[in-house]
Rosetta silent file (secondary structure, phi, psi, omega in degrees, C-alpha in Angstrom):
SEQUENCE: MDVSLTLWVLTILGLGILIGADFFIGRKPHDVSMKEAGIWTVVWIVLAALFGLGLLFFGHGQASQEFFAGFITEKSLSVDNLFVFVLIMAKFAVPTQLQQRVLLVGVLIALVLRAIFIAAGAAIITNFSWVFYIFGAFLIYTAWKLIQEARKDEEDEEFEENRLLKSIEKKFGVADRYHGTKLFIRNNGKRILTPLMVVMLAIGTTDVLFALDSIPAIFGLTQDPYIVFTANAFALMGLRQLYFLIGGLLEKLVHLSYGLSVILGFIGIKLVLHALHESGLHVPQISIPVSLGVICGVLVITTITSLIASKKQAAAEAAAEPESIDASS
SCORE:     score description
SCORE:     0.000 S_00000001
   1 L     0.000  124.721 -178.432    0.000    0.000    0.000 S_00000001
   2 L   -84.049  111.413 -176.516    1.472    3.325   -1.112 S_00000001
   3 L  -112.466  123.639 -179.857    1.181    5.743    1.828 S_00000001
   4 L   -79.339  163.638  177.026    2.089    9.398    1.392 S_00000001
   5 H   -62.387  -35.344  179.139    3.746   11.535    4.032 S_00000001
   6 H   -61.573  -43.584  179.975    0.532   13.548    4.272 S_00000001
   7 H   -65.981  -38.442  176.175   -1.470   10.432    5.166 S_00000001
   8 H   -59.356  -47.095 -178.250    1.115    9.474    7.789 S_00000001
   9 H   -63.880  -44.065 -179.686    0.889   12.930    9.356 S_00000001
  10 H   -64.802  -38.534  179.339   -2.924   12.934    9.294 S_00000001
  11 H   -64.804  -47.922  179.864   -3.059    9.446   10.832 S_00000001
  12 H   -64.009  -38.922  178.234   -0.689   10.345   13.675 S_00000001
  13 H   -64.490  -43.110  178.633   -2.555   13.609   14.202 S_00000001
  14 H   -62.654  -43.217  177.302   -5.899   11.778   14.292 S_00000001
  15 H   -64.152  -38.135  178.347   -4.593    9.240   16.812 S_00000001
  16 H   -62.689  -39.869  178.209   -3.184   12.090   18.868 S_00000001
  17 H   -65.416  -42.668  179.188   -6.585   13.798   18.958 S_00000001
  18 H   -63.871  -43.133  179.194   -8.299   10.572   20.032 S_00000001
  19 H   -65.351  -40.624  178.252   -5.704    9.948   22.734 S_00000001
  20 H   -63.153  -40.402  177.881   -5.996   13.563   23.898 S_00000001
  21 H   -64.819  -41.007  177.735   -9.787   13.275   24.109 S_00000001
  22 H   -61.323  -43.810 -179.479   -9.430   10.036   26.074 S_00000001
  23 H   -67.069  -41.550 -177.826   -6.976   11.709   28.449 S_00000001
  24 H   -64.554  -41.900 -178.983   -9.119   14.850   28.835 S_00000001
  25 H   -66.510  -39.128 -178.100  -12.256   12.882   29.664 S_00000001
  26 L  -104.833   27.255 -174.753  -10.471   10.730   32.242 S_00000001
  27 L   -66.780  -29.933 -178.646   -8.038   13.396   33.483 S_00000001
  28 L   -83.044  124.535  179.743   -9.450   13.406   37.017 S_00000001
  29 L   -56.600  130.301 -179.772   -8.190   10.426   39.074 S_00000001
  30 L  -163.072  162.524  174.952  -11.086    8.079   39.826 S_00000001
  31 L   -76.874  126.952 -177.516  -12.077    4.446   40.128 S_00000001
  32 L   -81.164  123.801  179.354  -13.054    3.176   36.678 S_00000001
  33 L   -81.359  161.889  176.918  -16.484    1.539   36.624 S_00000001
  34 H   -62.062  -35.729  179.716  -17.360   -1.473   34.491 S_00000001
  35 H   -63.961  -47.491  179.755  -19.754    0.739   32.523 S_00000001
  36 H   -62.407  -45.015  179.976  -17.066    3.300   31.692 S_00000001
  37 H   -63.132  -39.972 -179.640  -14.545    0.603   30.776 S_00000001
  38 H   -65.118  -43.702 -179.830  -17.128   -1.164   28.626 S_00000001
  39 H   -61.820  -47.677 -177.662  -18.111    1.993   26.738 S_00000001
  40 H   -70.307  -31.435  175.335  -14.514    2.956   25.958 S_00000001
  41 H   -62.163  -45.787  178.101  -13.620   -0.623   24.982 S_00000001
  42 H   -63.667  -40.936 -179.737  -16.454   -0.592   22.450 S_00000001
  43 H   -58.643  -47.576 -177.971  -15.433    2.878   21.248 S_00000001
  44 H   -69.267  -34.619  177.015  -11.859    1.800   20.450 S_00000001
  45 H   -67.988  -41.399  177.599  -13.009   -1.426   18.762 S_00000001
  46 H   -63.464  -43.327  178.483  -15.522    0.509   16.646 S_00000001
  47 H   -61.073  -41.202  177.511  -12.840    3.056   15.709 S_00000001
  48 H   -64.063  -41.601  179.084  -10.508    0.221   14.673 S_00000001
  49 H   -63.529  -42.831  179.187  -13.307   -1.372   12.622 S_00000001
  50 H   -64.034  -38.495  178.136  -14.086    1.946   10.916 S_00000001
  51 H   -64.303  -44.045  178.616  -10.400    2.424   10.113 S_00000001
  52 H   -62.809  -40.186  177.124  -10.232   -1.064    8.613 S_00000001
  53 H   -67.743  -33.851  176.204  -13.345   -0.409    6.534 S_00000001
  54 H   -62.110  -39.101  176.050  -11.824    2.897    5.460 S_00000001
  55 H   -63.678  -34.350  179.676   -8.832    0.989    4.096 S_00000001
  56 H   -67.348  -43.812 -175.478  -11.274   -1.238    2.207 S_00000001
  57 H   -82.289  -36.008 -176.173  -13.153    1.635    0.557 S_00000001
  58 H  -102.955  -13.289  177.398  -10.307    4.101    0.009 S_00000001
  59 L  -112.749 -108.993  174.425   -7.439    1.661   -0.362 S_00000001
  60 L  -155.510  165.466 -174.702   -7.920   -1.949   -1.378 S_00000001
  61 H   -59.602  -36.125 -179.046   -9.181   -5.221    0.077 S_00000001
  62 H   -60.963  -44.096 -179.446   -5.723   -6.635    0.738 S_00000001
  63 H   -64.158  -41.099  179.718   -4.802   -3.721    3.008 S_00000001
  64 H   -64.090  -44.985  178.824   -8.067   -4.024    4.928 S_00000001
  65 H   -62.683  -41.728  179.250   -7.629   -7.771    5.456 S_00000001
  66 H   -64.152  -39.210  179.341   -4.046   -7.280    6.612 S_00000001
  67 H   -63.742  -48.441 -177.781   -5.136   -4.591    9.082 S_00000001
  68 H   -64.984  -39.561  177.134   -7.876   -6.718   10.638 S_00000001
  69 H   -63.830  -42.873  179.160   -5.589   -9.772   10.832 S_00000001
  70 H   -67.352  -42.342 -179.354   -2.866   -7.630   12.410 S_00000001
  71 H   -63.314  -46.353 -179.777   -5.242   -5.867   14.789 S_00000001
  72 H   -64.148  -40.754  178.073   -6.813   -9.096   16.049 S_00000001
  73 H   -63.342  -48.478 -179.893   -3.386  -10.687   16.480 S_00000001
  74 H   -64.544  -37.635  179.423   -1.972   -7.687   18.351 S_00000001
  75 H   -64.040  -44.814 -179.094   -5.127   -7.415   20.455 S_00000001
  76 H   -67.612  -38.427  178.008   -4.969  -11.065   21.480 S_00000001
  77 H   -70.206  -32.492  179.867   -1.254  -10.848   22.254 S_00000001
  78 H   -70.953  -25.801  176.112   -1.781   -7.629   24.219 S_00000001
  79 H   -60.107  -34.776  177.443   -4.330   -9.381   26.448 S_00000001
  80 H   -63.061  -29.045  176.780   -1.395  -11.452   27.671 S_00000001
  81 H   -60.948  -31.730 -174.514    0.202   -8.151   28.731 S_00000001
  82 H   -61.591  -32.502  176.996   -2.643   -7.624   31.168 S_00000001
  83 H   -59.207  -43.128 -179.493   -1.421  -10.481   33.358 S_00000001
  84 H   -71.650  -36.982  178.093    1.882   -8.633   33.800 S_00000001
  85 H   -60.473  -39.359  177.199    0.109   -5.292   34.291 S_00000001
  86 H   -60.846  -43.083  179.259   -1.833   -6.841   37.181 S_00000001
  87 H   -64.272  -40.054 -179.811    1.462   -7.981   38.745 S_00000001
  88 H   -65.151  -44.703  179.610    2.995   -4.516   38.289 S_00000001
  89 H   -60.356  -40.306  179.529    0.003   -2.786   39.885 S_00000001
  90 H   -70.541  -39.993 -178.999    0.200   -5.168   42.857 S_00000001
  91 H   -59.642  -42.524 -176.836    3.996   -4.829   43.137 S_00000001
  92 L   -98.301    6.509  177.891    3.816   -1.034   43.432 S_00000001
  93 L    47.524   52.652 -177.211    0.507   -1.004   45.347 S_00000001
  94 L   -71.377  125.311  176.748   -0.983    1.515   42.920 S_00000001
  95 L   -57.805  141.882 -175.521   -4.145    3.178   44.330 S_00000001
  96 H   -57.906  -34.822 -177.638   -7.188    2.226   42.249 S_00000001
  97 H   -72.873  -13.593  179.385   -7.990    5.850   41.420 S_00000001
  98 H  -101.950   -8.336 -174.935   -4.529    6.303   39.860 S_00000001
  99 H   -63.499  -34.932  179.120   -4.454    3.101   37.810 S_00000001
 100 H   -62.132  -45.574  179.403   -6.187    4.706   34.832 S_00000001
 101 H   -64.014  -41.469  179.429   -3.517    7.443   34.609 S_00000001
 102 H   -58.627  -48.195 -177.005   -0.737    4.868   35.003 S_00000001
 103 H   -67.195  -38.752 -179.111   -2.043    2.739   32.143 S_00000001
 104 H   -62.338  -51.981 -178.569   -2.637    5.680   29.804 S_00000001
 105 H   -68.490  -40.176  178.621    0.890    7.086   30.133 S_00000001
 106 H   -60.372  -41.938  179.366    2.444    3.608   30.278 S_00000001
 107 H   -68.751  -36.099  176.763    0.705    2.597   27.050 S_00000001
 108 H   -62.749  -42.067  176.662    1.790    5.847   25.365 S_00000001
 109 H   -61.317  -43.117  179.517    5.408    5.066   26.273 S_00000001
 110 H   -62.397  -39.479 -178.641    4.911    1.551   24.893 S_00000001
 111 H   -65.519  -41.848  177.869    3.448    2.927   21.656 S_00000001
 112 H   -62.889  -44.950  179.674    6.441    5.223   21.090 S_00000001
 113 H   -65.089  -37.741  178.107    8.882    2.379   21.739 S_00000001
 114 H   -67.345  -36.176  178.074    6.932    0.083   19.425 S_00000001
 115 H   -59.769  -38.975  176.781    7.001    2.708   16.679 S_00000001
 116 H   -64.172  -43.852  178.158   10.807    2.615   16.905 S_00000001
 117 H   -60.030  -43.324 -177.273   10.733   -1.197   16.718 S_00000001
 118 H   -65.118  -44.208  179.103    8.415   -1.064   13.699 S_00000001
 119 H   -61.257  -42.871  179.187   10.613    1.437   11.849 S_00000001
 120 H   -65.878  -43.227  179.681   13.686   -0.700   12.527 S_00000001
 121 H   -62.241  -42.437  179.453   11.873   -3.887   11.504 S_00000001
 122 H   -63.263  -41.119  179.452   10.631   -2.347    8.252 S_00000001
 123 H   -65.430  -40.596 -179.964   14.140   -1.150    7.374 S_00000001
 124 H   -65.979  -44.711 -178.128   15.654   -4.568    8.076 S_00000001
 125 H   -63.917  -38.459 -178.965   13.000   -6.418    6.050 S_00000001
 126 H   -63.336  -36.913 -174.572   13.440   -4.065    3.084 S_00000001
 127 H   -97.709  -23.250 -176.808   17.190   -4.667    2.930 S_00000001
 128 L  -134.942   92.989 -177.324   17.510   -8.239    4.193 S_00000001
 129 L   -67.367  -24.054 -179.299   14.755  -10.636    3.091 S_00000001
 130 L   -66.967  -10.742 -179.821   16.491  -13.538    4.859 S_00000001
 131 H   -64.602  -19.518  177.515   15.423  -11.964    8.183 S_00000001
 132 H   -61.839  -32.572  176.483   12.069  -13.733    7.679 S_00000001
 133 H   -62.172  -44.248 -179.243   13.848  -16.985    8.555 S_00000001
 134 H   -65.519  -46.651  178.929   14.975  -15.462   11.853 S_00000001
 135 H   -59.405  -45.521 -178.899   11.534  -13.990   12.602 S_00000001
 136 H   -62.784  -46.582  179.926    9.840  -17.292   11.787 S_00000001
 137 H   -63.596  -39.324  179.883   12.229  -19.370   13.885 S_00000001
 138 H   -64.277  -41.106  179.956   11.920  -16.903   16.775 S_00000001
 139 H   -67.434  -39.687  177.868    8.110  -17.077   16.731 S_00000001
 140 H   -64.501  -41.624  176.416    8.133  -20.876   16.654 S_00000001
 141 H   -62.820  -43.582  179.203   10.567  -20.876   19.590 S_00000001
 142 H   -62.117  -39.376  178.044    8.397  -18.352   21.450 S_00000001
 143 H   -60.938  -44.140  178.647    5.331  -20.542   20.820 S_00000001
 144 H   -64.896  -40.478 -179.633    7.115  -23.536   22.347 S_00000001
 145 H   -64.780  -38.331  178.363    8.295  -21.427   25.291 S_00000001
 146 H   -61.023  -40.927  179.166    4.724  -20.197   25.926 S_00000001
 147 H   -64.678  -42.451  178.694    3.515  -23.783   26.169 S_00000001
 148 H   -62.049  -41.957 -179.821    6.301  -24.628   28.641 S_00000001
 149 H   -69.225  -32.826 -179.393    5.441  -21.603   30.792 S_00000001
 150 H   -66.230  -26.335 -178.728    1.730  -22.421   30.690 S_00000001
 151 L   -82.944  -12.680 -178.865    2.460  -25.798   32.278 S_00000001
 152 L   -80.241  157.123  174.405    4.305  -24.260   35.216 S_00000001
 153 L   -82.719  111.669 -174.613    2.670  -23.359   38.510 S_00000001
 154 L  -106.587   22.635 -178.261    2.528  -19.565   38.423 S_00000001
 155 L   -63.717  -32.816 -177.272    0.737  -18.981   41.711 S_00000001
 156 L   -98.830   18.053 -178.333    3.838  -17.371   43.245 S_00000001
 157 L   -66.410  134.907  177.956    4.679  -15.314   40.156 S_00000001
 158 L  -133.520  155.034  178.148    5.857  -11.784   40.908 S_00000001
 159 L   -79.700  133.349  176.536    6.946   -8.865   38.778 S_00000001
 160 L  -114.924  129.177 -178.274   10.689   -8.259   38.677 S_00000001
 161 L   -67.089  139.666  177.542   11.983   -4.843   37.648 S_00000001
 162 L   -77.134  169.811 -174.516   14.186   -4.769   34.557 S_00000001
 163 H   -63.722  -39.084  179.558   17.713   -3.372   34.619 S_00000001
 164 H   -60.284  -44.262 -179.227   16.749   -0.104   32.947 S_00000001
 165 H   -65.115  -42.570  179.672   14.094    0.559   35.585 S_00000001
 166 H   -63.324  -39.710 -179.246   16.472   -0.288   38.430 S_00000001
 167 H   -67.847  -36.942  177.827   19.152    2.027   37.057 S_00000001
 168 H   -65.272  -43.949  179.161   16.649    4.921   36.735 S_00000001
 169 H   -62.562  -40.025 -178.333   15.462    4.404   40.307 S_00000001
 170 H   -68.427  -37.606 -175.958   19.064    4.299   41.546 S_00000001
 171 H   -74.582  -42.353 -173.750   20.083    7.442   39.675 S_00000001
 172 H   -99.087  -23.695 -176.134   17.104    9.658   40.522 S_00000001
 173 L    82.501  154.364 -176.672   15.786    8.150   43.761 S_00000001
 174 E  -132.046  136.004  178.057   12.166    7.309   44.533 S_00000001
 175 L   -66.302  157.800 -176.394    9.770    8.812   47.079 S_00000001
 176 L   -85.572   -2.600  179.082    8.406    6.522   49.781 S_00000001
 177 L  -155.014  166.938  178.093    4.756    7.219   48.943 S_00000001
 178 L   -76.122  145.703  177.587    2.421    8.435   46.197 S_00000001
 179 L  -124.117   64.171 -178.489    1.859   12.184   45.822 S_00000001
 180 L    61.323 -131.009 -179.413   -1.368   12.259   43.839 S_00000001
 181 L   -96.067    9.852  179.875   -0.680   12.602   40.107 S_00000001
 182 L   -70.702  138.982  179.307    2.774   14.173   40.590 S_00000001
 183 L   -97.441  -25.888  177.878    5.600   12.447   38.737 S_00000001
 184 E  -134.899  149.721  172.525    8.449   14.277   40.506 S_00000001
 185 E  -139.208  167.816  175.939    8.836   15.912   43.907 S_00000001
 186 E  -106.548  128.484 -179.709   11.643   17.691   45.725 S_00000001
 187 E  -127.616  112.282 -176.426   13.107   16.011   48.762 S_00000001
 188 L    56.159   39.531  177.166   15.818   17.925   50.678 S_00000001
 189 L    82.731   -6.090 -179.566   16.370   20.072   47.587 S_00000001
 190 E  -104.109  136.441  178.979   16.816   17.061   45.294 S_00000001
 191 E   -83.020  121.244 -178.671   14.319   16.205   42.568 S_00000001
 192 E  -126.768  163.348  179.294   13.247   12.559   42.853 S_00000001
 193 E   -77.893  151.686  169.037   10.735   10.283   41.165 S_00000001
 194 L   -94.969  160.183  176.765    7.387    9.390   42.682 S_00000001
 195 H   -57.017  -27.633  179.316    6.191    5.763   42.669 S_00000001
 196 H   -63.197  -43.019  178.858    3.627    6.863   40.040 S_00000001
 197 H   -65.421  -39.923 -178.812    6.390    7.729   37.584 S_00000001
 198 H   -63.752  -44.024 -177.825    8.199    4.470   38.297 S_00000001
 199 H   -70.714  -31.953  174.333    5.143    2.313   37.644 S_00000001
 200 H   -62.561  -44.390  177.813    4.418    4.206   34.398 S_00000001
 201 H   -65.025  -35.559  179.026    7.956    3.455   33.229 S_00000001
 202 H   -63.792  -44.763  178.882    7.511   -0.155   34.331 S_00000001
 203 H   -62.087  -47.758 -175.886    4.369   -0.557   32.199 S_00000001
 204 H   -66.580  -45.944 -176.993    5.951    1.102   29.172 S_00000001
 205 H   -75.741  -31.093  178.017    9.337   -0.625   29.233 S_00000001
 206 H   -65.744  -33.211  179.417    7.939   -4.050   30.110 S_00000001
 207 H   -61.678  -25.429  179.065    5.773   -3.903   26.984 S_00000001
 208 H   -58.923  -36.863  178.647    8.986   -3.844   24.934 S_00000001
 209 H   -62.296  -38.072  177.474    9.524   -7.487   25.921 S_00000001
 210 H   -71.152  -31.278 -179.829    6.112   -8.347   24.487 S_00000001
 211 H   -65.417  -22.906 -179.591    6.921   -6.374   21.345 S_00000001
 212 H   -62.619  -27.308  175.238    9.781   -8.792   20.674 S_00000001
 213 H  -105.178  -31.102 -177.116    7.244  -11.404   19.597 S_00000001
 214 H   -72.137  -35.807  179.887    4.251   -9.259   18.581 S_00000001
 215 H   -67.651  -49.375  174.427    6.170   -7.111   16.072 S_00000001
 216 H   -59.729  -33.341 -179.331    7.642  -10.094   14.161 S_00000001
 217 H   -63.007  -45.923 -178.306    4.194  -11.711   14.345 S_00000001
 218 H   -73.339  -29.210  174.319    2.435   -8.842   12.600 S_00000001
 219 H   -68.546  -18.039  173.793    5.248   -8.547   10.052 S_00000001
 220 L   -75.874  -16.373  178.922    4.383  -12.140    9.253 S_00000001
 221 L  -100.625  -30.916  178.994    0.930  -10.953    8.220 S_00000001
 222 L  -154.589  143.198  176.142    1.902   -7.731    6.451 S_00000001
 223 L  -103.480   12.375 -179.921    5.124   -5.969    5.544 S_00000001
 224 L   -85.786  111.313 -177.839    3.391   -2.589    5.266 S_00000001
 225 H   -57.448  -33.346 -178.993    4.767   -0.321    8.065 S_00000001
 226 H   -64.737  -44.680  179.818    1.617    1.831    7.960 S_00000001
 227 H   -70.255  -39.550  178.347   -0.667   -1.122    8.669 S_00000001
 228 H   -59.907  -45.630 -178.232    1.735   -2.528   11.268 S_00000001
 229 H   -66.936  -48.259 -177.327    1.797    0.797   13.119 S_00000001
 230 H   -65.870  -37.569  177.750   -1.947    1.490   12.989 S_00000001
 231 H   -63.676  -42.067  177.228   -2.838   -2.061   14.043 S_00000001
 232 H   -64.933  -42.214 -177.734   -0.486   -1.742   17.028 S_00000001
 233 H   -62.012  -49.402 -178.949   -1.826    1.707   17.894 S_00000001
 234 H   -66.414  -36.648  179.622   -5.491    0.659   17.954 S_00000001
 235 H   -67.046  -42.496 -177.719   -4.689   -2.561   19.845 S_00000001
 236 H   -72.936  -40.606 -174.977   -2.650   -0.765   22.508 S_00000001
 237 H   -69.248  -22.021  175.335   -4.924    2.238   22.998 S_00000001
 238 L   -90.162   -2.163 -175.528   -7.880    0.011   23.827 S_00000001
 239 H   -69.705  -34.046 -177.415   -5.799   -2.018   26.249 S_00000001
 240 H   -62.032  -46.961  179.455   -6.286    0.356   29.174 S_00000001
 241 H   -67.933  -34.477  179.898  -10.077   -0.002   29.190 S_00000001
 242 H   -64.751  -31.562  178.723   -9.771   -3.743   28.603 S_00000001
 243 H   -59.270  -45.319 -179.529   -7.689   -3.968   31.786 S_00000001
 244 H   -77.271  -28.138 -176.180  -10.590   -2.701   33.897 S_00000001
 245 H   -76.316  -44.758 -174.540  -13.229   -4.582   31.907 S_00000001
 246 H  -114.810   14.951  179.492  -11.824   -8.095   31.985 S_00000001
 247 H   -51.430  -42.015 -179.423   -9.391   -7.800   34.896 S_00000001
 248 H   -76.495  -15.667 -177.985  -11.493  -10.235   36.899 S_00000001
 249 H   -92.675  -10.834 -175.760  -11.860  -12.595   33.940 S_00000001
 250 H   -58.427  -38.896 -178.672   -8.149  -13.006   33.254 S_00000001
 251 H   -65.957  -21.037 -179.827   -7.838  -15.845   35.743 S_00000001
 252 H   -84.118  -16.447  179.191  -10.551  -17.710   33.837 S_00000001
 253 L   -84.795   63.586 -171.954   -8.656  -17.587   30.542 S_00000001
 254 L   -70.540  -20.811 -178.618   -6.578  -20.587   31.589 S_00000001
 255 L  -103.305    9.537 -176.806   -5.905  -21.728   28.014 S_00000001
 256 H   -59.243  -43.694 -178.561   -4.936  -18.301   26.641 S_00000001
 257 H   -61.175  -36.974  177.941   -1.224  -19.094   26.571 S_00000001
 258 H   -65.792  -42.097  179.060   -1.911  -22.262   24.556 S_00000001
 259 H   -63.676  -44.264  179.112   -4.007  -20.309   22.073 S_00000001
 260 H   -64.873  -35.213  178.412   -1.368  -17.617   21.702 S_00000001
 261 H   -65.687  -38.046  177.050    1.317  -20.253   21.211 S_00000001
 262 H   -64.095  -43.507 -179.615   -0.702  -21.788   18.356 S_00000001
 263 H   -63.475  -46.647 -179.479   -1.113  -18.362   16.740 S_00000001
 264 H   -64.958  -40.707  177.857    2.582  -17.500   17.069 S_00000001
 265 H   -63.822  -42.305  178.554    3.613  -20.933   15.788 S_00000001
 266 H   -61.202  -46.473 -179.783    1.233  -20.624   12.829 S_00000001
 267 H   -68.359  -34.050  176.465    2.578  -17.182   11.878 S_00000001
 268 H   -60.742  -44.535  177.131    6.125  -18.458   12.361 S_00000001
 269 H   -63.496  -40.219  178.059    5.488  -21.226    9.821 S_00000001
 270 H   -60.373  -40.576  179.097    3.892  -18.651    7.504 S_00000001
 271 H   -65.927  -42.327  179.790    7.036  -16.519    7.736 S_00000001
 272 H   -64.111  -42.881  177.680    9.337  -19.446    6.972 S_00000001
 273 H   -62.094  -40.371  178.314    7.226  -20.409    3.933 S_00000001
 274 H   -64.270  -40.670  179.269    7.324  -16.790    2.772 S_00000001
 275 H   -64.315  -41.293  178.047   11.119  -16.710    3.191 S_00000001
 276 H   -63.755  -39.263  178.390   11.472  -19.931    1.175 S_00000001
 277 H   -64.944  -41.137  178.089    9.259  -18.460   -1.543 S_00000001
 278 H   -65.263  -25.418  179.186   11.393  -15.293   -1.634 S_00000001
 279 L   -81.554   -2.840  176.915   14.435  -17.544   -2.028 S_00000001
 280 L   101.222    1.994  179.577   12.948  -18.951   -5.240 S_00000001
 281 L   -85.388  142.525  179.345   11.546  -22.219   -3.924 S_00000001
 282 L   -87.609   91.622  179.278    8.055  -23.279   -5.009 S_00000001
 283 L  -124.351  153.079  178.721    6.319  -23.741   -1.666 S_00000001
 284 L   -67.176  144.090  176.659    2.694  -23.077   -0.694 S_00000001
 285 L  -115.210  146.062 -177.586    1.995  -19.687    0.875 S_00000001
 286 L   -91.717  123.895 -177.371   -0.685  -18.953    3.448 S_00000001
 287 L   -77.716  163.848  178.956   -3.075  -16.202    2.372 S_00000001
 288 H   -63.841  -44.476  177.584   -4.354  -13.417    4.622 S_00000001
 289 H   -57.351  -39.985  177.575   -7.987  -14.714    4.623 S_00000001
 290 H   -65.894  -43.350  178.527   -6.729  -18.111    5.796 S_00000001
 291 H   -59.789  -45.387 -179.750   -4.544  -16.450    8.443 S_00000001
 292 H   -61.506  -41.693  179.152   -7.474  -14.354    9.646 S_00000001
 293 H   -64.836  -42.556  179.859   -9.688  -17.441    9.864 S_00000001
 294 H   -64.899  -45.826 -178.613   -7.099  -19.438   11.806 S_00000001
 295 H   -60.728  -49.518 -179.885   -6.410  -16.595   14.261 S_00000001
 296 H   -63.654  -42.102 -179.386  -10.114  -15.958   14.951 S_00000001
 297 H   -62.316  -43.597  179.574  -10.866  -19.684   15.187 S_00000001
 298 H   -63.019  -42.241 -179.233   -8.056  -20.311   17.688 S_00000001
 299 H   -65.637  -41.404  178.962   -9.167  -17.395   19.866 S_00000001
 300 H   -64.634  -47.191 -179.698  -12.811  -18.532   19.893 S_00000001
 301 H   -63.172  -43.103  179.726  -11.888  -22.136   20.720 S_00000001
 302 H   -61.355  -43.258  179.305   -9.399  -21.020   23.392 S_00000001
 303 H   -63.705  -44.537 -178.918  -11.978  -18.773   25.060 S_00000001
 304 H   -63.969  -49.054 -178.966  -14.654  -21.482   25.076 S_00000001
 305 H   -65.072  -34.180  178.663  -12.360  -24.201   26.438 S_00000001
 306 H   -64.447  -45.826 -179.258  -10.961  -21.761   29.053 S_00000001
 307 H   -65.711  -38.267  177.997  -14.430  -20.891   30.354 S_00000001
 308 H   -65.255  -45.431  179.903  -15.451  -24.569   30.441 S_00000001
 309 H   -63.682  -40.963  179.440  -12.271  -25.526   32.312 S_00000001
 310 H   -65.224  -39.309  179.213  -12.688  -22.643   34.775 S_00000001
 311 H   -64.868  -42.783  178.230  -16.297  -23.612   35.418 S_00000001
 312 H   -64.480  -40.072  179.205  -15.326  -27.239   36.095 S_00000001
 313 H   -64.905  -42.247  178.984  -12.515  -26.131   38.416 S_00000001
 314 H   -63.688  -39.406  178.939  -14.864  -23.828   40.352 S_00000001
 315 H   -66.489  -39.689  179.275  -17.402  -26.646   40.683 S_00000001
 316 H   -65.774  -40.653  178.692  -14.712  -29.047   41.914 S_00000001
 317 H   -67.111  -37.494  178.909  -13.486  -26.523   44.491 S_00000001
 318 H   -67.073  -36.831  179.160  -17.050  -25.892   45.667 S_00000001
 319 H   -71.579  -29.279 -178.588  -17.642  -29.628   46.051 S_00000001
 320 H   -79.060  -21.868 -177.983  -14.406  -30.027   48.006 S_00000001
 321 H   -62.029  -47.951  178.470  -15.242  -27.304   50.537 S_00000001
 322 H   -59.464  -36.454 -179.929  -17.915  -29.260   52.472 S_00000001
 323 H   -65.045  -40.918 -179.777  -15.527  -32.237   52.717 S_00000001
 324 H   -68.904  -33.974  177.774  -12.765  -30.075   54.153 S_00000001
 325 H   -67.400  -42.727  179.687  -15.202  -28.521   56.642 S_00000001
 326 H   -65.229  -36.510 -178.070  -16.435  -31.968   57.762 S_00000001
 327 H   -69.050  -32.722 -177.240  -12.875  -33.225   58.155 S_00000001
 328 H   -82.851  -21.348 -177.882  -11.896  -30.284   60.363 S_00000001
 329 L   -85.328    0.000    0.000  -15.005  -30.501   62.596 S_00000001
């Protein structure tokens, strides 16, 4: 898809206006209700759908299909981020009324860092087609690793700060408590960070680790930087509301990691086949409609099996409670 500089500028400007409106409406710290989270979740999904349809009418069908495949993939992979966001919020004991601000700024930091990743990825792909082999192999490895992690007992899982975050805290110092929405305060004449600033940086920089698999994954569906960026932007900007909407449901998505591993493995194979085709070998290639169908199908099946498994587990625990009470009496 041939994208002019003007369209790039208008797109970034439009996203900036939407983000600014979101920030302005929720500028006052408050506890986010399910109704508010639900409305904004629908708003961002509708906006993404309208953008995809706009590509269909003003661009071409291929671009629209690639956007929707990329958006759904990034959205499903970003849901996995929410597990880590929950750990970060608990680690830093973020007050509920400040969590909305933390996620908004944290996601903005993540979006900027991802834009850098996307630009670098696009440049590498343009000059070195063999990088598809590396991307494909990495995604297949990541898929296998996800399955291994899903089998582990993660009840005692805790968030560990990365080296960059630790070095920032050491250099600037951190206040011992939250100071409303302030990011910096002065302590004995020295300017130090507040815990709010630290947790924002934690959200933003931790997302980079997720970008290591999500960016190659979407490049496996489209090599158009414009579609890669917009799909990431819409997926990330709706993540904040999704956190409040399905926060309580995350524990029920017990098979999510398996579903994501299938998706990453599938795209990894697609990338390897594409690399072989670029090398001149006559191998079958997986089309975008097929990719979109597989991704949606895996997510639907994963959600259904997760809810069934969670329901059975809850029933088993409920049945075991009377027995434990009788044994103790």
